Amino acid sequence: MSERLPKPLAVEKLFRQCEEKKLPFSDTSELTPLDNYFGQDRAMEALRFGTGIDREGYNIYVLGSSGMGKHQMVSGFLEQFARDRPAPFDWCYVNNFEAPHQSRALKLPAGCGRQLQRDMEQFVEDLLVTIPSVFQSVEFKTQVSEISEEYREREQNAFGDLASRAAEEGVALLQTPTGYTLAPMSDGKVLTAEEFEALPEDEQERIQQAINELKGELKGIILKMPQWMKESRERFKKLQRSIIQNTVDQNFEELERGYQSLPEVAAYLEQVKQDVIDNVDAFRSDENTNLPDNLKSA
């Protein structure tokens, strides 16, 4: 006896059509998420119990075979759990300028931490552009040239006065590759050893005495030169600091205004600003850039 095959179903009977107009919502975002997952009653109960412990030191560990959807289940549960609760604070760990080996934690309203991060990144990018450019400005270069020229004039005047007095005594002030020296002179010409010995003895003694006295003055000028250089370098540093102070203040003005309501952040930004001013060379390629050659250390 042959088996009778089941009668094939018509295509329209293979699925049940749902009329969208009969649904009481426009899309699924309007629906309340289910708080349970089929076959995971114990797991859901454990999650409810664990998240209900409002104490520090407790954790939830989820274990299950791969492909069961546990990550999606836990994420969905926690998203729903957190939706009805206050947003947690942001915690930002920043540099502690007073103790660099210990980070400093800033407690910020939710969302402010990410904004602070973006603002600081933009601030650093701005400084990397503005600081080098301000040192290339005409105003800064002009003031640096004035400091350099004043030091050069101070040096030239000192040696010029000494050279004039020396000439009156028949002595020449000569500049050599290693410094300055004094030599007997007559009619504007430096005398050789033979020419000097040919002079009357009393004239030789007078010139030698004058040279000895002038050597003391020359030594005094040479000893003063490092102090003059130091003073000029200090003026250069003061000028540089003033320029940087104004530049950094302008860049910080808008940044600080946005965090006036957060005292801890405002205090941190003030420390950042001071650190930038103290370490401006980190934003430049060469620490001696723009320092005149005659004021650089040997």
CSV table of C-alpha atoms in Angstrom, one decimal:
chain,number,residue,atom,x,y,z
A,1,MET,CA,0.0,0.0,0.0
A,2,SER,CA,1.6,3.2,-1.1
A,3,GLU,CA,2.0,6.1,1.4
A,4,ARG,CA,0.0,9.2,0.6
A,5,LEU,CA,2.1,12.4,0.5
A,6,PRO,CA,0.8,15.4,2.4
A,7,LYS,CA,-1.0,17.9,0.3
A,8,PRO,CA,1.3,20.9,-0.5
A,9,LEU,CA,0.4,24.2,1.2
A,10,ALA,CA,-0.3,27.3,-0.8
A,11,VAL,CA,2.3,30.0,-0.6
A,12,GLU,CA,0.0,32.4,1.3
A,13,LYS,CA,-0.4,29.9,4.1
A,14,LEU,CA,3.3,29.6,4.8
A,15,PHE,CA,3.4,32.9,6.8
A,16,ARG,CA,1.1,35.0,8.8
A,17,GLN,CA,1.0,38.6,7.6
A,18,CYS,CA,0.9,41.3,10.2
A,19,GLU,CA,-0.9,44.5,9.3
A,20,GLU,CA,1.2,47.5,10.5
A,21,LYS,CA,-1.8,49.7,10.9
A,22,LYS,CA,-3.1,47.4,13.7
A,23,LEU,CA,0.1,47.8,15.7
A,24,PRO,CA,-0.2,50.4,18.6
A,25,PHE,CA,3.2,51.9,18.0
A,26,SER,CA,5.1,53.5,15.1
A,27,ASP,CA,8.5,51.8,15.8
A,28,THR,CA,10.0,49.6,18.5
A,29,SER,CA,11.8,52.5,20.2
A,30,GLU,CA,8.4,53.3,21.8
A,31,LEU,CA,8.1,49.8,23.4
A,32,THR,CA,9.2,49.1,27.0
A,33,PRO,CA,12.1,46.6,26.8
A,34,LEU,CA,11.5,43.2,28.2
A,35,ASP,CA,13.2,42.6,31.5
A,36,ASN,CA,13.6,38.9,31.0
A,37,TYR,CA,15.2,36.6,28.6
A,38,PHE,CA,13.6,33.2,27.8
A,39,GLY,CA,15.4,30.4,29.6
A,40,GLN,CA,17.6,32.8,31.7
A,41,ASP,CA,15.3,33.4,34.7
A,42,ARG,CA,18.1,32.6,37.2
A,43,ALA,CA,20.6,34.8,35.4
A,44,MET,CA,18.2,37.7,35.3
A,45,GLU,CA,17.3,37.2,39.0
A,46,ALA,CA,21.0,37.3,39.8
A,47,LEU,CA,21.5,40.5,37.9
A,48,ARG,CA,18.6,42.1,39.7
A,49,PHE,CA,20.0,41.0,43.0
A,50,GLY,CA,23.6,42.1,42.2
A,51,THR,CA,22.7,45.5,40.9
A,52,GLY,CA,20.4,46.1,43.9
A,53,ILE,CA,23.4,46.0,46.2
A,54,ASP,CA,24.3,49.7,46.6
A,55,ARG,CA,27.6,49.2,48.3
A,56,GLU,CA,31.3,49.4,47.2
A,57,GLY,CA,33.3,46.3,46.7
A,58,TYR,CA,30.7,44.1,45.0
A,59,ASN,CA,31.0,42.8,41.4
A,60,ILE,CA,29.0,40.7,39.0
A,61,TYR,CA,30.7,37.9,37.1
A,62,VAL,CA,28.8,36.4,34.1
A,63,LEU,CA,29.8,33.0,32.8
A,64,GLY,CA,28.3,31.1,29.9
A,65,SER,CA,29.0,29.3,26.6
A,66,SER,CA,29.9,31.4,23.6
A,67,GLY,CA,27.1,32.4,21.4
A,68,MET,CA,24.4,32.5,24.1
A,69,GLY,CA,24.0,36.2,23.8
A,70,LYS,CA,25.1,36.9,27.4
A,71,HIS,CA,26.9,40.1,26.5
A,72,GLN,CA,23.8,41.5,24.8
A,73,MET,CA,21.6,40.4,27.7
A,74,VAL,CA,23.8,42.0,30.4
A,75,SER,CA,24.3,45.2,28.3
A,76,GLY,CA,20.6,45.6,27.7
A,77,PHE,CA,19.8,45.0,31.3
A,78,LEU,CA,22.4,47.5,32.6
A,79,GLU,CA,21.3,50.1,30.1
A,80,GLN,CA,17.7,49.8,31.3
A,81,PHE,CA,18.9,49.7,34.9
A,82,ALA,CA,21.0,52.9,34.5
A,83,ARG,CA,18.3,54.8,32.5
A,84,ASP,CA,16.2,55.5,35.6
A,85,ARG,CA,19.1,56.5,37.8
A,86,PRO,CA,21.2,59.7,38.0
A,87,ALA,CA,24.2,59.8,35.6
A,88,PRO,CA,27.5,59.1,37.4
A,89,PHE,CA,30.2,61.7,37.7
A,90,ASP,CA,33.1,61.8,35.3
A,91,TRP,CA,36.5,61.2,36.8
A,92,CYS,CA,39.5,62.7,35.0
A,93,TYR,CA,43.1,61.8,36.0
A,94,VAL,CA,45.4,64.8,35.3
A,95,ASN,CA,49.0,65.7,36.0
A,96,ASN,CA,49.7,66.7,39.5
A,97,PHE,CA,52.2,69.6,39.2
A,98,GLU,CA,53.1,69.6,42.9
A,99,ALA,CA,53.7,65.8,42.9
A,100,PRO,CA,54.2,64.6,39.3
A,101,HIS,CA,54.5,60.9,40.5
A,102,GLN,CA,50.9,61.1,41.8
A,103,SER,CA,48.0,61.7,39.4
A,104,ARG,CA,45.3,64.1,40.4
A,105,ALA,CA,41.6,63.1,40.1
A,106,LEU,CA,39.0,65.7,39.0
A,107,LYS,CA,35.4,64.9,39.8
A,108,LEU,CA,33.2,66.4,37.0
A,109,PRO,CA,29.6,66.4,36.0
A,110,ALA,CA,28.6,63.7,33.5
A,111,GLY,CA,29.9,64.6,30.1
A,112,CYS,CA,32.3,67.3,31.2
A,113,GLY,CA,35.3,64.9,31.3
A,114,ARG,CA,35.2,64.3,27.6
A,115,GLN,CA,34.7,68.0,26.9
A,116,LEU,CA,37.7,68.9,29.0
A,117,GLN,CA,39.8,66.3,27.1
A,118,ARG,CA,38.8,67.8,23.8
A,119,ASP,CA,39.4,71.4,25.0
A,120,MET,CA,42.9,70.5,26.3
A,121,GLU,CA,43.9,68.8,23.1
A,122,GLN,CA,42.7,71.9,21.1
A,123,PHE,CA,44.5,74.2,23.5
A,124,VAL,CA,47.9,72.4,23.0
A,125,GLU,CA,47.4,72.4,19.2
A,126,ASP,CA,46.8,76.2,19.4
A,127,LEU,CA,49.9,76.8,21.4
A,128,LEU,CA,52.1,74.8,19.0
A,129,VAL,CA,51.1,77.3,16.4
A,130,THR,CA,50.9,80.6,18.3
A,131,ILE,CA,54.0,80.3,20.4
A,132,PRO,CA,56.5,79.8,17.5
A,133,SER,CA,54.7,82.5,15.5
A,134,VAL,CA,54.9,85.1,18.2
A,135,PHE,CA,58.7,84.6,18.4
A,136,GLN,CA,58.9,85.3,14.7
A,137,SER,CA,56.9,88.5,14.9
A,138,VAL,CA,58.5,91.8,13.9
A,139,GLU,CA,57.7,93.4,17.3
A,140,PHE,CA,59.6,90.6,19.2
A,141,LYS,CA,62.6,90.6,16.9
A,142,THR,CA,62.9,94.4,17.1
A,143,GLN,CA,63.0,94.3,20.9
A,144,VAL,CA,65.5,91.5,20.9
A,145,SER,CA,67.7,93.5,18.5
A,146,GLU,CA,67.5,96.5,20.9
A,147,ILE,CA,68.7,94.4,23.8
A,148,SER,CA,71.6,93.0,21.7
A,149,GLU,CA,72.6,96.4,20.4
A,150,GLU,CA,72.6,98.0,23.9
A,151,TYR,CA,75.0,95.2,25.1
A,152,ARG,CA,77.2,95.7,22.0
A,153,GLU,CA,77.3,99.5,22.5
A,154,ARG,CA,78.1,99.1,26.2
A,155,GLU,CA,81.1,96.9,25.3
A,156,GLN,CA,82.3,99.1,22.5
A,157,ASN,CA,82.0,102.3,24.6
A,158,ALA,CA,84.0,100.7,27.4
A,159,PHE,CA,86.8,99.6,25.1
A,160,GLY,CA,86.6,102.8,23.1
A,161,ASP,CA,87.1,105.0,26.1
A,162,LEU,CA,90.0,102.8,27.2
A,163,ALA,CA,91.6,102.9,23.7
A,164,SER,CA,91.3,106.8,23.7
A,165,ARG,CA,93.1,107.1,27.0
A,166,ALA,CA,95.7,104.6,26.0
A,167,ALA,CA,96.4,106.5,22.8
A,168,GLU,CA,97.1,109.7,24.9
A,169,GLU,CA,99.7,107.7,26.7
A,170,GLY,CA,101.3,106.3,23.6
A,171,VAL,CA,99.8,102.9,24.0
A,172,ALA,CA,97.6,101.0,21.5
A,173,LEU,CA,94.7,98.7,22.5
A,174,LEU,CA,94.6,95.8,20.1
A,175,GLN,CA,92.0,93.2,19.7
A,176,THR,CA,93.3,89.7,19.1
A,177,PRO,CA,91.5,86.3,18.4
A,178,THR,CA,91.8,85.5,22.1
A,179,GLY,CA,90.9,88.9,23.5
A,180,TYR,CA,92.6,92.3,23.9
A,181,THR,CA,96.2,93.3,24.5
A,182,LEU,CA,98.2,96.6,24.9
A,183,ALA,CA,101.3,97.6,22.9
A,184,PRO,CA,103.5,100.7,22.7
A,185,MET,CA,102.6,103.1,19.9
A,186,SER,CA,104.1,106.2,18.2
A,187,ASP,CA,102.4,108.4,15.7
A,188,GLY,CA,99.5,106.0,15.4
A,189,LYS,CA,101.8,103.0,14.6
A,190,VAL,CA,102.4,100.0,16.9
A,191,LEU,CA,106.1,99.8,17.7
A,192,THR,CA,108.1,96.6,17.2
A,193,ALA,CA,110.3,95.3,20.1
A,194,GLU,CA,113.4,96.8,18.4
A,195,GLU,CA,111.7,100.2,17.9
A,196,PHE,CA,110.5,100.2,21.5
A,197,GLU,CA,114.1,99.4,22.8
A,198,ALA,CA,115.4,102.2,20.6
A,199,LEU,CA,113.4,104.8,22.6
A,200,PRO,CA,115.0,106.7,25.5
A,201,GLU,CA,115.0,104.8,28.7
A,202,ASP,CA,112.8,107.2,30.5
A,203,GLU,CA,110.3,107.1,27.7
A,204,GLN,CA,110.3,103.3,27.8
A,205,GLU,CA,109.7,103.4,31.6
A,206,ARG,CA,106.8,105.9,31.2
A,207,ILE,CA,105.1,103.8,28.5
A,208,GLN,CA,105.6,100.6,30.5
A,209,GLN,CA,104.1,102.2,33.5
A,210,ALA,CA,101.1,103.4,31.5
A,211,ILE,CA,100.7,99.9,30.0
A,212,ASN,CA,100.7,98.4,33.5
A,213,GLU,CA,98.0,100.9,34.7
A,214,LEU,CA,95.9,100.3,31.6
A,215,LYS,CA,96.1,96.5,32.0
A,216,GLY,CA,94.3,97.0,35.3
A,217,GLU,CA,91.5,98.9,33.7
A,218,LEU,CA,91.4,96.4,30.8
A,219,LYS,CA,91.1,93.5,33.3
A,220,GLY,CA,88.3,95.4,35.1
A,221,ILE,CA,86.3,95.8,31.8
A,222,ILE,CA,86.8,92.1,30.9
A,223,LEU,CA,85.6,91.1,34.4
A,224,LYS,CA,82.5,93.2,34.0
A,225,MET,CA,81.5,91.7,30.6
A,226,PRO,CA,80.0,88.5,32.0
A,227,GLN,CA,77.8,90.6,34.3
A,228,TRP,CA,76.8,92.8,31.4
A,229,MET,CA,75.9,89.7,29.4
A,230,LYS,CA,74.0,88.3,32.3
A,231,GLU,CA,72.0,91.5,32.7
A,232,SER,CA,71.2,91.5,28.9
A,233,ARG,CA,70.2,87.8,29.0
A,234,GLU,CA,67.9,88.5,32.0
A,235,ARG,CA,66.3,91.3,30.0
A,236,PHE,CA,65.8,88.9,27.1
A,237,LYS,CA,64.2,86.3,29.4
A,238,LYS,CA,62.0,88.9,30.9
A,239,LEU,CA,60.9,90.0,27.5
A,240,GLN,CA,60.3,86.4,26.4
A,241,ARG,CA,58.3,85.7,29.5
A,242,SER,CA,56.2,88.8,29.0
A,243,ILE,CA,55.4,87.8,25.4
A,244,ILE,CA,54.6,84.3,26.5
A,245,GLN,CA,52.4,85.5,29.4
A,246,ASN,CA,50.3,87.6,27.0
A,247,THR,CA,50.0,84.8,24.4
A,248,VAL,CA,49.1,82.1,26.9
A,249,ASP,CA,46.6,84.4,28.7
A,250,GLN,CA,44.8,85.1,25.4
A,251,ASN,CA,44.6,81.3,24.6
A,252,PHE,CA,43.5,80.5,28.1
A,253,GLU,CA,40.8,83.2,28.4
A,254,GLU,CA,38.1,81.4,26.6
A,255,LEU,CA,39.1,78.0,28.0
A,256,GLU,CA,39.0,79.2,31.6
A,257,ARG,CA,35.7,81.0,31.1
A,258,GLY,CA,34.0,77.7,30.3
A,259,TYR,CA,35.1,76.1,33.6
A,260,GLN,CA,34.5,79.0,36.0
A,261,SER,CA,31.7,77.0,37.7
A,262,LEU,CA,34.1,74.2,38.5
A,263,PRO,CA,36.8,75.4,41.0
A,264,GLU,CA,38.9,72.3,40.8
A,265,VAL,CA,39.2,72.5,37.0
A,266,ALA,CA,39.9,76.2,37.2
A,267,ALA,CA,42.7,75.6,39.7
A,268,TYR,CA,44.1,72.9,37.4
A,269,LEU,CA,44.0,75.1,34.4
A,270,GLU,CA,45.8,77.9,36.2
A,271,GLN,CA,48.6,75.4,37.0
A,272,VAL,CA,48.7,74.3,33.4
A,273,LYS,CA,49.1,77.9,32.3
A,274,GLN,CA,52.0,78.5,34.7
A,275,ASP,CA,53.7,75.3,33.6
A,276,VAL,CA,53.4,76.4,29.9
A,277,ILE,CA,55.0,79.7,30.7
A,278,ASP,CA,57.8,78.1,32.8
A,279,ASN,CA,58.5,75.5,30.1
A,280,VAL,CA,57.9,77.4,26.9
A,281,ASP,CA,61.0,75.8,25.2
A,282,ALA,CA,58.9,72.6,24.9
A,283,PHE,CA,56.8,74.3,22.3
A,284,ARG,CA,59.9,75.4,20.3
A,285,SER,CA,62.5,73.6,18.3
A,286,ASP,CA,65.6,75.2,19.8
A,287,GLU,CA,65.9,76.7,23.3
A,288,ASN,CA,68.2,79.4,22.0
A,289,THR,CA,66.0,80.5,19.1
A,290,ASN,CA,65.9,84.3,18.7
A,291,LEU,CA,68.7,84.7,21.3
A,292,PRO,CA,71.3,87.0,19.7
A,293,ASP,CA,74.7,85.4,19.0
A,294,ASN,CA,76.5,87.9,21.2
A,295,LEU,CA,74.3,86.9,24.2
A,296,LYS,CA,74.6,83.1,23.8
A,297,SER,CA,76.7,81.2,26.2
A,298,ALA,CA,80.0,80.1,24.9
